[in-house]
């Protein structure tokens, strides 16, 4: 069977990472989340901290601005890296190269990272967005982070804004979280995490044409 990729976008607190992890287990394939940063750093030779600064979760525009001033003196000798500044576009391109290389190498589930946009020409890519009711999201964030309901709502608001800014900056043709952007959008509050995983698994198997689990 040819390699395939499931790209999971998610609103903060929707359980999207958990869904992605369980999908990877169901299909017996690798999950990539923070691992993308490690791959990009390893293949480019650039310190992980630069990729983390440009991460979708870190207040993309407020922290990054137009450029990142490199701390490592070793950047100046690298192709495409100036001695005074490293552009966010260059970091994104390096991360995208790592995503494409991994998708060519093996089947995987990739959570976030604009992966559906990066792999838009991949012939066996399924893009999914996980949403959830706001109260369910707030409860999950409150429990995971040990914060109040009001603080959880603030975290959700800021986190969604960061993810939308990151995604929309690179994908001008589509918008983060909009149904028309993805193959499938699911509200995890309706079916629960396990039911959502079941539903997405069935959809992926139908779209890619391998309906039997032993294929």
PDB file of C-alpha atoms in Angstrom:
ATOM      1  CA  UNK A   1       0.000   0.000   0.000  1.00  0.00           C
ATOM      2  CA  UNK A   2       1.296   3.488  -0.839  1.00  0.00           C
ATOM      3  CA  UNK A   3       2.161   5.819   2.000  1.00  0.00           C
ATOM      4  CA  UNK A   4      -0.593   8.102   3.207  1.00  0.00           C
ATOM      5  CA  UNK A   5      -0.879  11.076   5.533  1.00  0.00           C
ATOM      6  CA  UNK A   6      -3.616  12.264   7.860  1.00  0.00           C
ATOM      7  CA  UNK A   7      -3.295  15.974   8.626  1.00  0.00           C
ATOM      8  CA  UNK A   8      -5.151  17.077  11.746  1.00  0.00           C
ATOM      9  CA  UNK A   9      -6.025  20.712  12.390  1.00  0.00           C
ATOM     10  CA  UNK A  10      -7.711  21.509  15.674  1.00  0.00           C
ATOM     11  CA  UNK A  11      -9.139  24.245  17.815  1.00  0.00           C
ATOM     12  CA  UNK A  12      -7.459  24.563  21.192  1.00  0.00           C
ATOM     13  CA  UNK A  13      -9.006  22.263  23.776  1.00  0.00           C
ATOM     14  CA  UNK A  14     -10.901  20.167  21.236  1.00  0.00           C
ATOM     15  CA  UNK A  15      -8.847  17.042  21.937  1.00  0.00           C
ATOM     16  CA  UNK A  16      -7.281  17.154  18.475  1.00  0.00           C
ATOM     17  CA  UNK A  17      -3.879  15.930  19.620  1.00  0.00           C
ATOM     18  CA  UNK A  18      -5.497  13.018  21.433  1.00  0.00           C
ATOM     19  CA  UNK A  19      -7.509  12.198  18.308  1.00  0.00           C
ATOM     20  CA  UNK A  20      -4.359  12.347  16.198  1.00  0.00           C
ATOM     21  CA  UNK A  21      -2.478  10.093  18.599  1.00  0.00           C
ATOM     22  CA  UNK A  22      -5.249   7.485  18.605  1.00  0.00           C
ATOM     23  CA  UNK A  23      -5.564   7.602  14.824  1.00  0.00           C
ATOM     24  CA  UNK A  24      -1.849   6.884  14.565  1.00  0.00           C
ATOM     25  CA  UNK A  25      -2.320   3.914  16.889  1.00  0.00           C
ATOM     26  CA  UNK A  26      -5.302   2.639  14.898  1.00  0.00           C
ATOM     27  CA  UNK A  27      -3.387   2.704  11.622  1.00  0.00           C
ATOM     28  CA  UNK A  28      -0.062   1.654  13.135  1.00  0.00           C
ATOM     29  CA  UNK A  29       1.736   4.728  11.823  1.00  0.00           C
ATOM     30  CA  UNK A  30       3.848   7.512  13.278  1.00  0.00           C
ATOM     31  CA  UNK A  31       2.466  10.641  14.962  1.00  0.00           C
ATOM     32  CA  UNK A  32       4.237  13.918  14.258  1.00  0.00           C
ATOM     33  CA  UNK A  33       3.612  17.020  16.357  1.00  0.00           C
ATOM     34  CA  UNK A  34       6.633  18.599  18.040  1.00  0.00           C
ATOM     35  CA  UNK A  35       8.697  15.994  16.217  1.00  0.00           C
ATOM     36  CA  UNK A  36       8.416  18.143  13.075  1.00  0.00           C
ATOM     37  CA  UNK A  37      10.562  20.786  14.749  1.00  0.00           C
ATOM     38  CA  UNK A  38      13.167  18.202  15.682  1.00  0.00           C
ATOM     39  CA  UNK A  39      13.205  16.868  12.114  1.00  0.00           C
ATOM     40  CA  UNK A  40      13.560  20.335  10.607  1.00  0.00           C
ATOM     41  CA  UNK A  41      16.330  21.246  13.034  1.00  0.00           C
ATOM     42  CA  UNK A  42      18.156  17.994  12.424  1.00  0.00           C
ATOM     43  CA  UNK A  43      18.005  18.254   8.641  1.00  0.00           C
ATOM     44  CA  UNK A  44      18.883  21.960   8.474  1.00  0.00           C
ATOM     45  CA  UNK A  45      21.428  22.180  11.274  1.00  0.00           C
ATOM     46  CA  UNK A  46      19.572  25.160  12.777  1.00  0.00           C
ATOM     47  CA  UNK A  47      18.933  25.147  16.508  1.00  0.00           C
ATOM     48  CA  UNK A  48      15.438  24.012  17.529  1.00  0.00           C
ATOM     49  CA  UNK A  49      14.866  27.247  19.465  1.00  0.00           C
ATOM     50  CA  UNK A  50      14.454  29.222  16.227  1.00  0.00           C
ATOM     51  CA  UNK A  51      11.733  26.893  15.003  1.00  0.00           C
ATOM     52  CA  UNK A  52      10.040  27.023  18.391  1.00  0.00           C
ATOM     53  CA  UNK A  53      10.029  30.829  18.259  1.00  0.00           C
ATOM     54  CA  UNK A  54       8.153  30.591  14.961  1.00  0.00           C
ATOM     55  CA  UNK A  55       5.785  27.943  16.284  1.00  0.00           C
ATOM     56  CA  UNK A  56       2.028  28.250  15.766  1.00  0.00           C
ATOM     57  CA  UNK A  57       1.468  28.193  19.525  1.00  0.00           C
ATOM     58  CA  UNK A  58       3.779  30.990  20.566  1.00  0.00           C
ATOM     59  CA  UNK A  59       2.033  34.171  19.473  1.00  0.00           C
ATOM     60  CA  UNK A  60       3.297  33.932  15.898  1.00  0.00           C
ATOM     61  CA  UNK A  61       3.152  37.588  14.901  1.00  0.00           C
ATOM     62  CA  UNK A  62       3.611  39.244  18.279  1.00  0.00           C
ATOM     63  CA  UNK A  63       6.844  37.352  18.999  1.00  0.00           C
ATOM     64  CA  UNK A  64       8.229  36.898  15.521  1.00  0.00           C
ATOM     65  CA  UNK A  65       7.661  40.208  13.800  1.00  0.00           C
ATOM     66  CA  UNK A  66       9.217  40.237  10.349  1.00  0.00           C
ATOM     67  CA  UNK A  67      12.503  38.581  11.286  1.00  0.00           C
ATOM     68  CA  UNK A  68      14.248  36.600  13.993  1.00  0.00           C
ATOM     69  CA  UNK A  69      17.716  37.739  15.001  1.00  0.00           C
ATOM     70  CA  UNK A  70      19.823  34.579  15.174  1.00  0.00           C
ATOM     71  CA  UNK A  71      21.641  33.813  18.398  1.00  0.00           C
ATOM     72  CA  UNK A  72      23.802  31.059  16.981  1.00  0.00           C
ATOM     73  CA  UNK A  73      26.915  32.251  15.153  1.00  0.00           C
ATOM     74  CA  UNK A  74      26.790  29.100  13.080  1.00  0.00           C
ATOM     75  CA  UNK A  75      23.816  30.351  11.059  1.00  0.00           C
ATOM     76  CA  UNK A  76      25.882  32.764   9.014  1.00  0.00           C
ATOM     77  CA  UNK A  77      27.551  29.981   7.090  1.00  0.00           C
ATOM     78  CA  UNK A  78      24.363  28.222   6.080  1.00  0.00           C
ATOM     79  CA  UNK A  79      22.793  28.474   2.659  1.00  0.00           C
ATOM     80  CA  UNK A  80      19.891  30.907   2.712  1.00  0.00           C
ATOM     81  CA  UNK A  81      20.675  32.220   6.218  1.00  0.00           C
ATOM     82  CA  UNK A  82      22.036  35.722   6.494  1.00  0.00           C
ATOM     83  CA  UNK A  83      24.462  36.643   9.234  1.00  0.00           C
ATOM     84  CA  UNK A  84      22.061  39.254  10.657  1.00  0.00           C
ATOM     85  CA  UNK A  85      18.595  37.828  10.327  1.00  0.00           C
ATOM     86  CA  UNK A  86      16.695  34.636   9.655  1.00  0.00           C
ATOM     87  CA  UNK A  87      13.309  35.129   8.044  1.00  0.00           C
ATOM     88  CA  UNK A  88      10.203  33.344   9.235  1.00  0.00           C
ATOM     89  CA  UNK A  89       9.591  32.272   5.634  1.00  0.00           C
ATOM     90  CA  UNK A  90      12.934  30.475   5.596  1.00  0.00           C
ATOM     91  CA  UNK A  91      12.099  28.662   8.830  1.00  0.00           C
ATOM     92  CA  UNK A  92       8.702  27.688   7.480  1.00  0.00           C
ATOM     93  CA  UNK A  93      10.279  26.423   4.269  1.00  0.00           C
ATOM     94  CA  UNK A  94      12.724  24.261   6.209  1.00  0.00           C
ATOM     95  CA  UNK A  95       9.904  22.874   8.326  1.00  0.00           C
ATOM     96  CA  UNK A  96       7.850  22.239   5.180  1.00  0.00           C
ATOM     97  CA  UNK A  97      10.758  20.390   3.587  1.00  0.00           C
ATOM     98  CA  UNK A  98      10.970  18.161   6.656  1.00  0.00           C
ATOM     99  CA  UNK A  99       7.220  17.463   6.518  1.00  0.00           C
ATOM    100  CA  UNK A 100       7.327  16.548   2.820  1.00  0.00           C
ATOM    101  CA  UNK A 101      10.370  14.335   3.299  1.00  0.00           C
ATOM    102  CA  UNK A 102       8.716  12.470   6.167  1.00  0.00           C
ATOM    103  CA  UNK A 103       5.453  12.063   4.224  1.00  0.00           C
ATOM    104  CA  UNK A 104       7.407  10.570   1.330  1.00  0.00           C
ATOM    105  CA  UNK A 105       9.302   8.251   3.655  1.00  0.00           C
ATOM    106  CA  UNK A 106       6.430   6.743   5.665  1.00  0.00           C
ATOM    107  CA  UNK A 107       2.745   7.008   6.463  1.00  0.00           C
ATOM    108  CA  UNK A 108       2.023   9.326   9.365  1.00  0.00           C
ATOM    109  CA  UNK A 109      -0.429  11.529  11.220  1.00  0.00           C
ATOM    110  CA  UNK A 110       0.668  15.162  11.430  1.00  0.00           C
ATOM    111  CA  UNK A 111      -0.992  17.477  13.929  1.00  0.00           C
ATOM    112  CA  UNK A 112      -0.999  21.179  13.054  1.00  0.00           C
ATOM    113  CA  UNK A 113       2.057  22.758  11.375  1.00  0.00           C
ATOM    114  CA  UNK A 114      -0.006  23.816   8.321  1.00  0.00           C
ATOM    115  CA  UNK A 115       0.656  20.275   7.141  1.00  0.00           C
ATOM    116  CA  UNK A 116      -2.472  20.052   4.994  1.00  0.00           C
ATOM    117  CA  UNK A 117      -1.297  23.118   3.074  1.00  0.00           C
ATOM    118  CA  UNK A 118       2.297  21.902   2.820  1.00  0.00           C
ATOM    119  CA  UNK A 119       1.095  18.496   1.539  1.00  0.00           C
ATOM    120  CA  UNK A 120      -1.748  19.809  -0.639  1.00  0.00           C
ATOM    121  CA  UNK A 121      -0.316  18.049  -3.683  1.00  0.00           C
ATOM    122  CA  UNK A 122       0.233  14.730  -1.898  1.00  0.00           C
ATOM    123  CA  UNK A 123      -1.998  12.185  -3.682  1.00  0.00           C
ATOM    124  CA  UNK A 124      -2.913  10.307  -0.489  1.00  0.00           C
ATOM    125  CA  UNK A 125      -3.438  13.036   2.082  1.00  0.00           C
ATOM    126  CA  UNK A 126      -6.585  13.396   4.172  1.00  0.00           C
ATOM    127  CA  UNK A 127      -7.164  16.693   5.956  1.00  0.00           C
ATOM    128  CA  UNK A 128      -9.317  16.800   9.073  1.00  0.00           C
ATOM    129  CA  UNK A 129     -10.280  19.608  11.448  1.00  0.00           C
ATOM    130  CA  UNK A 130     -11.352  18.871  15.019  1.00  0.00           C
ATOM    131  CA  UNK A 131     -13.636  21.388  16.713  1.00  0.00           C
ATOM    132  CA  UNK A 132     -15.618  21.147  19.956  1.00  0.00           C
ATOM    133  CA  UNK A 133     -18.174  23.069  21.964  1.00  0.00           C
ATOM    134  CA  UNK A 134     -16.520  25.951  23.802  1.00  0.00           C
ATOM    135  CA  UNK A 135     -17.616  24.801  27.257  1.00  0.00           C
ATOM    136  CA  UNK A 136     -16.129  21.353  26.631  1.00  0.00           C
ATOM    137  CA  UNK A 137     -12.920  22.983  25.465  1.00  0.00           C
ATOM    138  CA  UNK A 138     -12.771  25.202  28.543  1.00  0.00           C
ATOM    139  CA  UNK A 139     -13.322  22.248  30.852  1.00  0.00           C
ATOM    140  CA  UNK A 140     -10.549  20.268  29.169  1.00  0.00           C
ATOM    141  CA  UNK A 141      -8.110  23.185  29.387  1.00  0.00           C
ATOM    142  CA  UNK A 142      -9.057  23.826  33.021  1.00  0.00           C
ATOM    143  CA  UNK A 143      -8.354  20.210  33.931  1.00  0.00           C
ATOM    144  CA  UNK A 144      -5.164  19.890  31.924  1.00  0.00           C
ATOM    145  CA  UNK A 145      -3.610  23.159  33.058  1.00  0.00           C
ATOM    146  CA  UNK A 146      -5.190  23.584  36.473  1.00  0.00           C
ATOM    147  CA  UNK A 147      -6.674  26.999  35.712  1.00  0.00           C
ATOM    148  CA  UNK A 148     -10.029  28.667  36.285  1.00  0.00           C
ATOM    149  CA  UNK A 149     -12.830  28.657  33.740  1.00  0.00           C
ATOM    150  CA  UNK A 150     -12.204  32.322  32.876  1.00  0.00           C
ATOM    151  CA  UNK A 151      -8.488  31.706  32.413  1.00  0.00           C
ATOM    152  CA  UNK A 152      -9.244  28.676  30.247  1.00  0.00           C
ATOM    153  CA  UNK A 153     -11.483  30.807  28.030  1.00  0.00           C
ATOM    154  CA  UNK A 154      -8.684  33.357  27.654  1.00  0.00           C
ATOM    155  CA  UNK A 155      -6.198  30.625  26.752  1.00  0.00           C
ATOM    156  CA  UNK A 156      -8.623  29.285  24.163  1.00  0.00           C
ATOM    157  CA  UNK A 157      -9.165  32.711  22.629  1.00  0.00           C
ATOM    158  CA  UNK A 158      -5.455  33.496  22.410  1.00  0.00           C
ATOM    159  CA  UNK A 159      -4.501  29.992  21.276  1.00  0.00           C
ATOM    160  CA  UNK A 160      -7.036  29.944  18.463  1.00  0.00           C
ATOM    161  CA  UNK A 161      -5.900  33.396  17.350  1.00  0.00           C
ATOM    162  CA  UNK A 162      -2.268  32.234  17.203  1.00  0.00           C
ATOM    163  CA  UNK A 163      -3.147  29.136  15.188  1.00  0.00           C
ATOM    164  CA  UNK A 164      -5.347  31.082  12.793  1.00  0.00           C
ATOM    165  CA  UNK A 165      -2.650  33.733  12.248  1.00  0.00           C
ATOM    166  CA  UNK A 166      -0.005  31.107  11.550  1.00  0.00           C
ATOM    167  CA  UNK A 167      -2.192  29.102   9.172  1.00  0.00           C
ATOM    168  CA  UNK A 168      -3.771  32.023   7.310  1.00  0.00           C
ATOM    169  CA  UNK A 169      -0.430  33.751   6.798  1.00  0.00           C
ATOM    170  CA  UNK A 170       0.851  30.872   4.672  1.00  0.00           C
ATOM    171  CA  UNK A 171      -2.357  29.517   3.200  1.00  0.00           C
ATOM    172  CA  UNK A 172      -3.870  32.517   1.456  1.00  0.00           C
ATOM    173  CA  UNK A 173      -6.415  30.461  -0.467  1.00  0.00           C
ATOM    174  CA  UNK A 174      -8.128  28.911   2.559  1.00  0.00           C
ATOM    175  CA  UNK A 175      -8.867  29.875   6.144  1.00  0.00           C
ATOM    176  CA  UNK A 176      -8.076  28.054   9.363  1.00  0.00           C
ATOM    177  CA  UNK A 177     -11.079  26.224  10.770  1.00  0.00           C
ATOM    178  CA  UNK A 178     -13.404  26.833   7.809  1.00  0.00           C
ATOM    179  CA  UNK A 179     -15.201  23.729   6.549  1.00  0.00           C
ATOM    180  CA  UNK A 180     -14.261  24.327   2.901  1.00  0.00           C
ATOM    181  CA  UNK A 181     -10.569  24.140   3.814  1.00  0.00           C
ATOM    182  CA  UNK A 182     -10.628  20.472   4.881  1.00  0.00           C
ATOM    183  CA  UNK A 183     -11.808  17.093   3.674  1.00  0.00           C
ATOM    184  CA  UNK A 184     -13.673  16.569   6.947  1.00  0.00           C
ATOM    185  CA  UNK A 185     -14.627  18.680   9.954  1.00  0.00           C
ATOM    186  CA  UNK A 186     -15.788  16.971  13.157  1.00  0.00           C
ATOM    187  CA  UNK A 187     -17.154  18.307  16.445  1.00  0.00           C
ATOM    188  CA  UNK A 188     -15.623  16.035  19.068  1.00  0.00           C
ATOM    189  CA  UNK A 189     -18.272  17.085  21.591  1.00  0.00           C
ATOM    190  CA  UNK A 190     -20.905  15.227  19.582  1.00  0.00           C
ATOM    191  CA  UNK A 191     -19.266  11.787  19.436  1.00  0.00           C
ATOM    192  CA  UNK A 192     -16.639  12.023  22.161  1.00  0.00           C
ATOM    193  CA  UNK A 193     -12.962  11.332  21.524  1.00  0.00           C
ATOM    194  CA  UNK A 194     -13.323   7.607  20.842  1.00  0.00           C
ATOM    195  CA  UNK A 195     -16.368   8.104  18.624  1.00  0.00           C
ATOM    196  CA  UNK A 196     -14.585  10.874  16.735  1.00  0.00           C
ATOM    197  CA  UNK A 197     -11.603   8.595  16.130  1.00  0.00           C
ATOM    198  CA  UNK A 198     -13.927   5.836  14.882  1.00  0.00           C
ATOM    199  CA  UNK A 199     -15.671   8.246  12.517  1.00  0.00           C
ATOM    200  CA  UNK A 200     -12.451   9.691  11.100  1.00  0.00           C
ATOM    201  CA  UNK A 201     -10.923   6.240  10.684  1.00  0.00           C
ATOM    202  CA  UNK A 202     -13.909   5.127   8.633  1.00  0.00           C
ATOM    203  CA  UNK A 203     -13.718   8.299   6.534  1.00  0.00           C
ATOM    204  CA  UNK A 204      -9.982   7.890   5.891  1.00  0.00           C
ATOM    205  CA  UNK A 205     -10.392   4.265   4.849  1.00  0.00           C
ATOM    206  CA  UNK A 206     -13.253   5.177   2.507  1.00  0.00           C
ATOM    207  CA  UNK A 207     -11.404   8.120   0.928  1.00  0.00           C
ATOM    208  CA  UNK A 208      -8.156   6.253   0.402  1.00  0.00           C
ATOM    209  CA  UNK A 209      -9.833   3.029  -0.664  1.00  0.00           C
ATOM    210  CA  UNK A 210      -8.562   0.585   1.915  1.00  0.00           C
ATOM    211  CA  UNK A 211     -11.613  -0.434   3.869  1.00  0.00           C
ATOM    212  CA  UNK A 212     -10.237  -3.571   5.504  1.00  0.00           C
ATOM    213  CA  UNK A 213      -7.980  -3.125   8.533  1.00  0.00           C
ATOM    214  CA  UNK A 214      -5.588  -5.823   7.343  1.00  0.00           C
ATOM    215  CA  UNK A 215      -4.853  -4.100   4.026  1.00  0.00           C
TER     216      UNK A 215
END
